[in-house]
CSV table of C-alpha atoms and ligand atoms in Angstrom, one decimal:
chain,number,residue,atom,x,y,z
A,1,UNK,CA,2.4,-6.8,13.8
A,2,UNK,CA,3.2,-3.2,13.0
A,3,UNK,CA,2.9,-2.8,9.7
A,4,UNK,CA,0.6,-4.8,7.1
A,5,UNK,CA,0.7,-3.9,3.3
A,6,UNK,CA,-2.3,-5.6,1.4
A,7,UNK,CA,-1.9,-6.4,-2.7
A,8,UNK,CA,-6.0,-5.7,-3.3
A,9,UNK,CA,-6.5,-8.2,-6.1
A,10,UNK,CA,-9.5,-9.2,-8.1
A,11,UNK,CA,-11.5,-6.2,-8.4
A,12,UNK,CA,-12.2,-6.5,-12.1
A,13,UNK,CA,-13.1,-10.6,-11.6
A,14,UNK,CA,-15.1,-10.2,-9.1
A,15,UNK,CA,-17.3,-7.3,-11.1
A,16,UNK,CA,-17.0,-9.9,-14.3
A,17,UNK,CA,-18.3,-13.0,-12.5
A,18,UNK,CA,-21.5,-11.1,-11.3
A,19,UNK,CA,-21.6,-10.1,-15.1
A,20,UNK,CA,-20.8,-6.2,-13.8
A,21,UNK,CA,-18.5,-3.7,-15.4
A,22,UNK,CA,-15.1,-4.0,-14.0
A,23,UNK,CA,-15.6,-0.7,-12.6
A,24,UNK,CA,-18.2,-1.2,-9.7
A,25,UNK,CA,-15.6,-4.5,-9.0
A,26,UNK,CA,-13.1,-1.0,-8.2
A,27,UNK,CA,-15.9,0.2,-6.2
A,28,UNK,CA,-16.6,-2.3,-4.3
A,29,UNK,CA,-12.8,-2.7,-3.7
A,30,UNK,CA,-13.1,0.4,-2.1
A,31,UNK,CA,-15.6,-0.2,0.6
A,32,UNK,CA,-13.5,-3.1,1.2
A,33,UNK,CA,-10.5,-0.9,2.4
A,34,UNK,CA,-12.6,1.0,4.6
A,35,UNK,CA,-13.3,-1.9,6.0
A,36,UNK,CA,-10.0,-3.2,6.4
A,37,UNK,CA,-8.7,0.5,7.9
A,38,UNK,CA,-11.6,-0.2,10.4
A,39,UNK,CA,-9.7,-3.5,11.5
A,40,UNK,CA,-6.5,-2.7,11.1
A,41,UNK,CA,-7.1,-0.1,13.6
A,42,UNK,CA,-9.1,-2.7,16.1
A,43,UNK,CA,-5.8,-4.3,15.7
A,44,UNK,CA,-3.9,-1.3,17.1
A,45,UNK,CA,-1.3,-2.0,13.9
A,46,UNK,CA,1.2,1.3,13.4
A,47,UNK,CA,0.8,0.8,9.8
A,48,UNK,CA,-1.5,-0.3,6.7
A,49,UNK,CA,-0.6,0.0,3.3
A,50,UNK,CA,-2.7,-0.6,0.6
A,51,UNK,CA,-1.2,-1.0,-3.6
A,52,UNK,CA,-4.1,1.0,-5.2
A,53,UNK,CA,-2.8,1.6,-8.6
A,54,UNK,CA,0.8,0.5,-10.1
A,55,UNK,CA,2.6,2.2,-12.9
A,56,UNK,CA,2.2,-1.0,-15.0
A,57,UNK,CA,-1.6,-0.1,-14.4
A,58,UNK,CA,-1.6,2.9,-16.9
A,59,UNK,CA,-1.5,-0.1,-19.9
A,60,UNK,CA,-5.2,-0.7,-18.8
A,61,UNK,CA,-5.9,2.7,-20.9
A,62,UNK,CA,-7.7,6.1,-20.0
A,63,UNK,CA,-11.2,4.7,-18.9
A,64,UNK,CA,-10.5,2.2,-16.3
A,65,UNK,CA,-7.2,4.5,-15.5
A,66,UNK,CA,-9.5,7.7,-14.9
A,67,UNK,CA,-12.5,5.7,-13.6
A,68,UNK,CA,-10.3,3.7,-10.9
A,69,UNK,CA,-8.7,7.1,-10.4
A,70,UNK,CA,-12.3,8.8,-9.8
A,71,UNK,CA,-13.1,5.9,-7.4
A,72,UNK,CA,-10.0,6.6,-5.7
A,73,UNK,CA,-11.1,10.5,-4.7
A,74,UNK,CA,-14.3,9.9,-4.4
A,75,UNK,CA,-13.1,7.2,-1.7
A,76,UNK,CA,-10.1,9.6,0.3
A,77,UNK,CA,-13.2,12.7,0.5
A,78,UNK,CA,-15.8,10.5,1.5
A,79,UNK,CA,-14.1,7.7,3.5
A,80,UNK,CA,-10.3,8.5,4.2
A,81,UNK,CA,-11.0,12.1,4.9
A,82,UNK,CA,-13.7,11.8,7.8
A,83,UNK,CA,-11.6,9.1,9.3
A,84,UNK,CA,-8.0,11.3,9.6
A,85,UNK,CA,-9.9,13.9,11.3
A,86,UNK,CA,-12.1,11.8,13.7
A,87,UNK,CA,-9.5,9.1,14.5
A,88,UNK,CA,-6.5,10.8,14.0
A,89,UNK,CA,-5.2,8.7,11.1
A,90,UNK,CA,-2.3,9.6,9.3
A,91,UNK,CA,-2.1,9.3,5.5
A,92,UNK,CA,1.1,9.0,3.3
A,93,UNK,CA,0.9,8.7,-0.4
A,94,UNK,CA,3.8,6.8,-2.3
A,95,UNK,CA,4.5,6.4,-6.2
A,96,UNK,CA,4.6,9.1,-8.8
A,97,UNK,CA,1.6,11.5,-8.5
A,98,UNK,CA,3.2,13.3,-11.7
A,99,UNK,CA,0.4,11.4,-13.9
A,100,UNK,CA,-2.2,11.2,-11.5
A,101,UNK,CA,-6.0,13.5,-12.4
A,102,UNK,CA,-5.8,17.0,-11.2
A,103,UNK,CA,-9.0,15.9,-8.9
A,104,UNK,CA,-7.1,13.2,-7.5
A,105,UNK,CA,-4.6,15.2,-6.5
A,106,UNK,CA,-6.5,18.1,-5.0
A,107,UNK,CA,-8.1,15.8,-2.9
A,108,UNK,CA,-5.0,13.9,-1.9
A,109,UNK,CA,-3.5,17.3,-0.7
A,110,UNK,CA,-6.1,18.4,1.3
A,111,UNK,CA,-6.0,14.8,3.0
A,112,UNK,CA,-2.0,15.2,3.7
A,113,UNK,CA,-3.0,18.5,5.2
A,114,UNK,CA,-6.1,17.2,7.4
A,115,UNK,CA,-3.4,14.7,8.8
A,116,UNK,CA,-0.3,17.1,9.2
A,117,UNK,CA,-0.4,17.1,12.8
A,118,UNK,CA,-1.9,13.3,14.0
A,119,UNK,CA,-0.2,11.1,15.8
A,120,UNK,CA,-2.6,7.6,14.5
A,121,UNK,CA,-2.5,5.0,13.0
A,122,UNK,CA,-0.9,5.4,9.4
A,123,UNK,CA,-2.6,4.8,6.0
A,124,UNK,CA,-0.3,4.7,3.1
A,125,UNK,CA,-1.6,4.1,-0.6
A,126,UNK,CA,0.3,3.6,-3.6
A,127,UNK,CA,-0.9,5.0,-6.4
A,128,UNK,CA,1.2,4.9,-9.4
A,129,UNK,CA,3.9,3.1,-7.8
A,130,UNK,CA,6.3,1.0,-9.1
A,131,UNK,CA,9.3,-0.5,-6.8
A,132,UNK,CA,12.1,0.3,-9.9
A,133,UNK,CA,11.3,3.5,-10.3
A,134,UNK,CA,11.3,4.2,-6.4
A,135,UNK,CA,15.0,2.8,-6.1
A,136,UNK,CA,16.2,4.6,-9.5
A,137,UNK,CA,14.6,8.0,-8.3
A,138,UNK,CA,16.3,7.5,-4.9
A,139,UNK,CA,19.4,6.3,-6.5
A,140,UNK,CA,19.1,9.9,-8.9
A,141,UNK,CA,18.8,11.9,-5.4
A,142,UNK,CA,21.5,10.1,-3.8
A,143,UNK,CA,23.7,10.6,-6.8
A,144,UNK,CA,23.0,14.6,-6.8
A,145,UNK,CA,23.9,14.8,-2.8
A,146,UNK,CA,27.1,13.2,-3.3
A,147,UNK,CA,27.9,15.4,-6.0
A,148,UNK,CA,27.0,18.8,-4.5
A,149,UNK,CA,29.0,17.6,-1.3
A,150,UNK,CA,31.9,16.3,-3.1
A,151,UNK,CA,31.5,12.8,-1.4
A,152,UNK,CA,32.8,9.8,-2.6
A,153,UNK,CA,32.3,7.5,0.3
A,154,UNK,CA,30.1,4.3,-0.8
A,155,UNK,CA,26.6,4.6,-0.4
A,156,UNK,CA,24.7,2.1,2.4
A,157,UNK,CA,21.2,0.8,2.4
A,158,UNK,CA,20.8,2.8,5.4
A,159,UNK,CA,21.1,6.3,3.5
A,160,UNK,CA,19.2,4.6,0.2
A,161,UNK,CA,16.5,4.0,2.5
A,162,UNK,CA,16.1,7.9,3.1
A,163,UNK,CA,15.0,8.8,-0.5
A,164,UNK,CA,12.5,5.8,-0.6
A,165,UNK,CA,9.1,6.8,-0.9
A,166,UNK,CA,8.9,4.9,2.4
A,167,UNK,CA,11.0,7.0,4.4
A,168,UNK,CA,10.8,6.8,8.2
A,169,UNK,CA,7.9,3.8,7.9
A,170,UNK,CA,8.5,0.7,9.2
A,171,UNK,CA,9.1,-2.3,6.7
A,172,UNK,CA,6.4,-4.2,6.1
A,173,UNK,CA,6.3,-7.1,8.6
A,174,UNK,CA,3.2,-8.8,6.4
A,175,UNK,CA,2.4,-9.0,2.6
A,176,UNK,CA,-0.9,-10.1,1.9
A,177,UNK,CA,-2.1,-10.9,-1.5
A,178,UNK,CA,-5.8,-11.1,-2.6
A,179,UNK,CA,-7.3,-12.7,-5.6
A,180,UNK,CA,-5.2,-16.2,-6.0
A,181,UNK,CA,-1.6,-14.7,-7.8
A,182,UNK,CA,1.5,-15.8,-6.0
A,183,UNK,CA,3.2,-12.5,-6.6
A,184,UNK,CA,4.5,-9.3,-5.5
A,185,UNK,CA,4.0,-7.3,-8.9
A,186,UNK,CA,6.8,-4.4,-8.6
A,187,UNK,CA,5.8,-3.6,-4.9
A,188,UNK,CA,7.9,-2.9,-2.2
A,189,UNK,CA,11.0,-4.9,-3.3
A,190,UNK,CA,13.7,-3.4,-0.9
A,191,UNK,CA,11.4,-2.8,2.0
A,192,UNK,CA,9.7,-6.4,2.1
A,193,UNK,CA,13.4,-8.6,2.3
A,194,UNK,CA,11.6,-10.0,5.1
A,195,UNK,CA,8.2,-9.7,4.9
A,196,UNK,CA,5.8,-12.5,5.6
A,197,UNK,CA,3.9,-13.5,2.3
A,198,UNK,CA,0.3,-14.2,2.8
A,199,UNK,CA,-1.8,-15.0,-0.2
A,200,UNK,CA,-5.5,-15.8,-0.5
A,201,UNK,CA,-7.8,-17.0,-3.7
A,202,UNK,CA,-10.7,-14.3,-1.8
A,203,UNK,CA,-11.2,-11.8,-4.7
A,204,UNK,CA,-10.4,-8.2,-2.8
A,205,UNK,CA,-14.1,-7.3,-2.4
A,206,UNK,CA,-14.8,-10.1,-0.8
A,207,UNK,CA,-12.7,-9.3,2.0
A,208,UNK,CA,-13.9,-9.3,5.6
A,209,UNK,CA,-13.1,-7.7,9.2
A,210,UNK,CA,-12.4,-11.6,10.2
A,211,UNK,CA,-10.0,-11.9,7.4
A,212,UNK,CA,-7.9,-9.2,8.9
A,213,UNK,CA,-8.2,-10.6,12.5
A,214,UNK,CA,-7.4,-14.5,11.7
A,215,UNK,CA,-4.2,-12.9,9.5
A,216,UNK,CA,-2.6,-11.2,12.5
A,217,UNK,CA,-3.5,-13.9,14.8
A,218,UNK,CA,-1.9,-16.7,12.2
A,219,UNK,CA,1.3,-13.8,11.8
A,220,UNK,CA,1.6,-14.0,15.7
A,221,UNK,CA,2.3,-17.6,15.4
A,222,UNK,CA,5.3,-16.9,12.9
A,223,UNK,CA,9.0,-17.1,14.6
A,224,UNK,CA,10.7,-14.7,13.0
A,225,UNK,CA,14.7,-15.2,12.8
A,226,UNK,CA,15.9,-12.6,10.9
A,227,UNK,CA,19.2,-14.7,10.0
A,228,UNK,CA,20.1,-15.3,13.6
A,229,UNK,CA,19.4,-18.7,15.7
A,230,UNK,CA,15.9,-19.7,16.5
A,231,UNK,CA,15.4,-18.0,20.2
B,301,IPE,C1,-6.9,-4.8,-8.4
B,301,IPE,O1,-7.9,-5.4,-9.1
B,301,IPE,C2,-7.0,-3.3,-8.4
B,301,IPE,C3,-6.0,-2.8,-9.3
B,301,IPE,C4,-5.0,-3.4,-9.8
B,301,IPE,C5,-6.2,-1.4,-9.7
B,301,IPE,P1,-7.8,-5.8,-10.7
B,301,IPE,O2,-8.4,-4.8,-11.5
B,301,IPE,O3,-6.4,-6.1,-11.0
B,301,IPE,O4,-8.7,-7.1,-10.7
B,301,IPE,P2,-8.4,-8.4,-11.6
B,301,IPE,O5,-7.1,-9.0,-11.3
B,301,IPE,O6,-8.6,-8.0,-13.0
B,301,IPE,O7,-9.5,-9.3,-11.2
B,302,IPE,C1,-1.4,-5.7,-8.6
B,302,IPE,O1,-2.5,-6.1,-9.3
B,302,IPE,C2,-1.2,-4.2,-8.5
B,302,IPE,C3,-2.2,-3.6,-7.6
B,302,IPE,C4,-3.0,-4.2,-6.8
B,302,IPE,C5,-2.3,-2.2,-7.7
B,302,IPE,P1,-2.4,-6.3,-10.9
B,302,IPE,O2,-3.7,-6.9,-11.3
B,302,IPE,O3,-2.0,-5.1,-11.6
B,302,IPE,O4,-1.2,-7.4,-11.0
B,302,IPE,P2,-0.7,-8.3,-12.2
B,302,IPE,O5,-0.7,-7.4,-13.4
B,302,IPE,O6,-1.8,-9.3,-12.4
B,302,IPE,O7,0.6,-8.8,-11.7
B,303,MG,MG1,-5.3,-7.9,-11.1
Protein backbone atom coordinates (compact mmCIF):
# COMPACT_ATOMS: atom_id res chain seq x y z
CA UNK A 1 0.00 0.00 0.00
CA UNK A 2 1.21 3.43 -0.75
CA UNK A 3 -1.19 5.59 0.08
CA UNK A 4 -4.05 5.27 2.83
CA UNK A 5 -6.72 8.10 3.32
CA UNK A 6 -8.75 7.60 6.67
CA UNK A 7 -12.57 9.26 6.98
CA UNK A 8 -12.05 9.87 11.11
CA UNK A 9 -15.69 9.37 12.10
CA UNK A 10 -17.34 9.42 15.43
CA UNK A 11 -15.63 11.99 17.40
CA UNK A 12 -18.73 13.72 18.64
CA UNK A 13 -20.48 9.96 19.58
CA UNK A 14 -17.84 8.84 21.20
CA UNK A 15 -17.55 12.16 23.60
CA UNK A 16 -21.68 11.84 23.92
CA UNK A 17 -21.69 8.16 24.97
CA UNK A 18 -19.17 8.87 27.82
CA UNK A 19 -21.67 11.83 28.59
CA UNK A 20 -18.60 14.37 27.44
CA UNK A 21 -18.87 17.48 25.37
CA UNK A 22 -18.37 16.69 21.78
CA UNK A 23 -15.31 18.59 21.84
CA UNK A 24 -12.83 16.42 23.96
CA UNK A 25 -14.57 13.42 21.46
CA UNK A 26 -12.31 16.03 18.70
CA UNK A 27 -9.56 15.77 21.09
CA UNK A 28 -9.31 12.56 21.58
CA UNK A 29 -9.70 12.17 17.80
CA UNK A 30 -6.60 13.83 17.69
CA UNK A 31 -4.28 11.67 19.69
CA UNK A 32 -5.80 9.07 17.70
CA UNK A 33 -4.05 10.42 14.42
CA UNK A 34 -0.81 10.64 16.04
CA UNK A 35 -1.18 7.42 16.64
CA UNK A 36 -2.15 6.32 13.32
CA UNK A 37 0.95 8.60 11.67
CA UNK A 38 3.05 6.43 14.16
CA UNK A 39 1.81 3.27 12.24
CA UNK A 40 1.44 4.39 9.14
CA UNK A 41 4.98 5.10 9.21
CA UNK A 42 5.91 1.41 10.83
CA UNK A 43 4.22 0.51 7.67
CA UNK A 44 6.71 2.36 5.54
CA UNK A 45 3.30 3.69 3.46
CA UNK A 46 4.31 6.88 1.00
CA UNK A 47 1.20 8.39 2.01
CA UNK A 48 -1.58 9.07 4.83
CA UNK A 49 -4.38 11.27 4.50
CA UNK A 50 -6.58 12.15 7.06
CA UNK A 51 -10.43 14.21 6.27
CA UNK A 52 -10.21 16.60 9.31
CA UNK A 53 -12.77 19.10 8.50
CA UNK A 54 -15.15 19.26 5.29
CA UNK A 55 -16.82 22.28 3.87
CA UNK A 56 -20.26 20.81 4.80
CA UNK A 57 -18.68 21.00 8.36
CA UNK A 58 -19.07 24.86 8.68
CA UNK A 59 -23.14 24.07 9.16
CA UNK A 60 -22.03 22.73 12.64
CA UNK A 61 -21.76 26.61 13.58
CA UNK A 62 -18.81 28.82 15.11
CA UNK A 63 -18.22 26.83 18.41
CA UNK A 64 -17.53 23.38 17.41
CA UNK A 65 -16.11 25.01 13.92
CA UNK A 66 -13.50 27.17 15.95
CA UNK A 67 -13.06 24.66 18.74
CA UNK A 68 -12.33 21.66 16.23
CA UNK A 69 -10.28 24.32 14.50
CA UNK A 70 -8.26 25.10 17.81
CA UNK A 71 -7.83 21.34 18.33
CA UNK A 72 -6.51 21.16 14.96
CA UNK A 73 -3.37 23.72 15.81
CA UNK A 74 -3.02 22.90 18.95
CA UNK A 75 -2.45 19.22 17.32
CA UNK A 76 0.10 20.32 13.96
CA UNK A 77 2.44 22.55 16.91
CA UNK A 78 2.44 20.06 19.37
CA UNK A 79 2.28 16.71 17.50
CA UNK A 80 2.63 17.19 13.62
CA UNK A 81 5.34 19.78 14.01
CA UNK A 82 8.01 17.75 16.25
CA UNK A 83 7.33 14.78 14.05
CA UNK A 84 8.26 16.72 10.38
CA UNK A 85 11.35 17.80 11.84
CA UNK A 86 12.53 14.55 13.69
CA UNK A 87 11.24 12.03 11.12
CA UNK A 88 11.32 13.95 8.12
CA UNK A 89 7.53 13.87 7.42
CA UNK A 90 6.22 15.82 4.79
CA UNK A 91 2.89 17.65 5.22
CA UNK A 92 0.46 18.82 2.50
CA UNK A 93 -2.78 20.63 3.33
CA UNK A 94 -5.82 20.28 0.79
CA UNK A 95 -9.29 22.22 0.78
CA UNK A 96 -9.98 25.86 1.05
CA UNK A 97 -7.91 27.52 3.85
CA UNK A 98 -9.74 30.91 2.77
CA UNK A 99 -12.14 30.41 5.92
CA UNK A 100 -9.85 28.69 8.10
CA UNK A 101 -8.77 30.90 11.90
CA UNK A 102 -5.86 33.10 11.37
CA UNK A 103 -4.13 30.75 14.16
CA UNK A 104 -4.76 27.77 12.24
CA UNK A 105 -3.24 29.04 9.47
CA UNK A 106 -0.07 30.58 11.06
CA UNK A 107 0.58 27.32 12.36
CA UNK A 108 -0.14 25.42 9.15
CA UNK A 109 2.48 27.70 7.39
CA UNK A 110 5.17 27.27 9.63
CA UNK A 111 4.50 23.33 9.33
CA UNK A 112 4.66 23.57 5.31
CA UNK A 113 7.89 25.42 5.93
CA UNK A 114 9.48 22.86 8.64
CA UNK A 115 8.78 20.19 5.78
CA UNK A 116 10.00 22.16 2.64
CA UNK A 117 12.91 20.20 2.08
CA UNK A 118 11.98 16.25 3.53
CA UNK A 119 12.04 13.55 1.65
CA UNK A 120 9.33 11.24 4.33
CA UNK A 121 6.68 9.96 4.58
CA UNK A 122 3.72 12.38 3.59
CA UNK A 123 0.86 13.57 5.83
CA UNK A 124 -1.91 15.27 4.04
CA UNK A 125 -5.07 16.73 5.97
CA UNK A 126 -8.09 18.12 4.61
CA UNK A 127 -9.43 20.77 6.16
CA UNK A 128 -12.26 22.56 4.59
CA UNK A 129 -12.33 20.24 1.79
CA UNK A 130 -14.96 19.45 -0.30
CA UNK A 131 -14.41 17.10 -3.65
CA UNK A 132 -16.90 19.68 -5.90
CA UNK A 133 -15.31 22.53 -5.12
CA UNK A 134 -11.73 20.91 -5.78
CA UNK A 135 -12.92 19.80 -9.44
CA UNK A 136 -14.80 23.24 -10.16
CA UNK A 137 -11.67 25.29 -8.91
CA UNK A 138 -9.49 23.09 -11.09
CA UNK A 139 -11.93 23.25 -13.88
CA UNK A 140 -11.78 27.54 -13.31
CA UNK A 141 -7.75 27.22 -13.69
CA UNK A 142 -7.90 24.94 -16.48
CA UNK A 143 -10.47 27.23 -18.19
CA UNK A 144 -8.11 30.46 -17.67
CA UNK A 145 -4.89 28.47 -19.17
CA UNK A 146 -6.65 27.60 -22.22
CA UNK A 147 -7.73 31.01 -22.66
CA UNK A 148 -4.46 32.92 -22.14
CA UNK A 149 -2.84 30.26 -24.52
CA UNK A 150 -5.56 30.38 -27.12
CA UNK A 151 -5.95 26.53 -26.82
CA UNK A 152 -8.91 24.79 -27.82
CA UNK A 153 -7.71 21.23 -27.76
CA UNK A 154 -10.00 19.04 -25.28
CA UNK A 155 -8.96 18.88 -21.90
CA UNK A 156 -7.85 15.15 -20.37
CA UNK A 157 -8.07 13.82 -16.93
CA UNK A 158 -4.36 13.81 -17.05
CA UNK A 159 -4.05 17.78 -17.16
CA UNK A 160 -7.38 18.06 -14.74
CA UNK A 161 -5.43 16.14 -12.40
CA UNK A 162 -2.73 18.99 -12.20
CA UNK A 163 -4.95 21.66 -10.62
CA UNK A 164 -6.36 19.07 -7.98
CA UNK A 165 -5.46 19.83 -4.60
CA UNK A 166 -3.80 16.38 -4.88
CA UNK A 167 -1.35 17.16 -7.35
CA UNK A 168 1.63 14.92 -7.80
CA UNK A 169 0.25 12.39 -4.80
CA UNK A 170 -0.58 9.16 -5.52
CA UNK A 171 -4.32 8.10 -5.55
CA UNK A 172 -5.49 6.70 -2.72
CA UNK A 173 -5.05 2.87 -2.90
CA UNK A 174 -7.30 2.44 0.49
CA UNK A 175 -10.40 4.40 1.97
CA UNK A 176 -11.03 3.70 5.38
CA UNK A 177 -14.05 4.83 7.12
CA UNK A 178 -14.51 5.02 10.99
CA UNK A 179 -17.70 5.27 12.95
CA UNK A 180 -20.29 2.71 11.10
CA UNK A 181 -21.43 5.15 7.84
CA UNK A 182 -21.03 3.49 4.46
CA UNK A 183 -20.00 6.68 2.76
CA UNK A 184 -17.54 8.79 1.21
CA UNK A 185 -19.06 12.29 2.21
CA UNK A 186 -17.65 14.73 -0.71
CA UNK A 187 -14.05 13.23 -0.40
CA UNK A 188 -11.77 12.51 -2.86
CA UNK A 189 -14.25 11.68 -5.68
CA UNK A 190 -11.84 11.74 -8.81
CA UNK A 191 -8.81 10.47 -7.08
CA UNK A 192 -10.49 7.31 -5.24
CA UNK A 193 -12.16 5.61 -8.83
CA UNK A 194 -10.38 2.78 -7.53
CA UNK A 195 -9.85 2.88 -4.08
CA UNK A 196 -10.44 0.02 -1.76
CA UNK A 197 -13.42 0.92 0.64
CA UNK A 198 -12.83 -0.10 4.17
CA UNK A 199 -15.38 0.68 6.77
CA UNK A 200 -15.47 0.01 10.43
CA UNK A 201 -18.37 0.63 13.31
CA UNK A 202 -14.90 1.68 15.74
CA UNK A 203 -15.76 5.28 16.61
CA UNK A 204 -12.36 7.21 15.43
CA UNK A 205 -10.95 7.58 18.95
CA UNK A 206 -11.09 4.33 19.50
CA UNK A 207 -8.68 3.50 16.96
CA UNK A 208 -5.55 1.47 17.55
CA UNK A 209 -1.86 0.78 16.12
CA UNK A 210 -3.33 -2.87 15.39
CA UNK A 211 -6.21 -1.41 13.47
CA UNK A 212 -3.74 0.12 11.08
CA UNK A 213 -1.54 -3.07 10.87
CA UNK A 214 -4.56 -5.86 10.34
CA UNK A 215 -5.97 -3.08 7.46
CA UNK A 216 -2.78 -3.24 5.38
CA UNK A 217 -2.24 -6.86 5.96
CA UNK A 218 -6.18 -7.56 4.87
CA UNK A 219 -5.38 -4.72 1.74
CA UNK A 220 -2.36 -7.10 0.77
CA UNK A 221 -4.77 -9.86 0.25
CA UNK A 222 -6.88 -7.68 -2.31
CA UNK A 223 -6.16 -8.55 -6.23
CA UNK A 224 -6.38 -5.54 -7.77
CA UNK A 225 -7.45 -5.69 -11.67
CA UNK A 226 -7.75 -2.29 -12.62
CA UNK A 227 -10.15 -3.44 -15.64
CA UNK A 228 -7.70 -5.76 -17.12
CA UNK A 229 -7.73 -9.82 -16.64
CA UNK A 230 -7.15 -11.36 -13.23
CA UNK A 231 -3.08 -11.98 -13.47
C1 LIG B 1 -15.58 13.36 12.82
O1 LIG B 1 -16.36 13.22 13.94
C2 LIG B 1 -14.78 14.64 12.83
C3 LIG B 1 -15.35 15.67 11.96
C4 LIG B 1 -16.26 15.49 11.04
C5 LIG B 1 -14.85 17.01 12.13
P1 LIG B 1 -17.85 13.76 14.04
O2 LIG B 1 -17.81 15.05 14.76
O3 LIG B 1 -18.54 13.78 12.73
O4 LIG B 1 -18.48 12.63 14.97
P2 LIG B 1 -19.95 12.10 14.94
O5 LIG B 1 -20.22 11.56 13.57
O6 LIG B 1 -20.83 13.25 15.30
O7 LIG B 1 -19.96 11.03 15.98
C1 LIG C 1 -17.08 13.10 7.36
O1 LIG C 1 -17.70 13.13 8.61
C2 LIG C 1 -16.21 14.29 7.17
C3 LIG C 1 -14.99 14.29 7.98
C4 LIG C 1 -14.53 13.26 8.63
C5 LIG C 1 -14.27 15.53 8.01
P1 LIG C 1 -19.13 13.83 8.78
O2 LIG C 1 -19.60 13.49 10.15
O3 LIG C 1 -19.06 15.25 8.43
O4 LIG C 1 -19.98 13.06 7.67
P2 LIG C 1 -21.55 13.02 7.43
O5 LIG C 1 -22.07 14.42 7.52
O6 LIG C 1 -22.12 12.17 8.51
O7 LIG C 1 -21.69 12.40 6.09
MG1 LIG D 1 -19.78 12.42 11.78
Amino acid sequence: MRHLAIIIDGNGRWAVSRGLERLSGHAEGAKAVARAIEAAYEMKLECVTFYAFSTENFKRGTRETLGIFAILAGFLEETLLPLVQTRGLRVRFIGNLARLSSDLLTIISKVNVAGLNNRGMTVVIAVGYSGRDEIAQAINILIEQKLLNSDASPVTYEELSRFLYTANLPDPDAVWRFGGYKRLSNFLPLQTVYSELFFTEKLWPDFQKEDLYKLCNDFKKIKRNFGDLPK
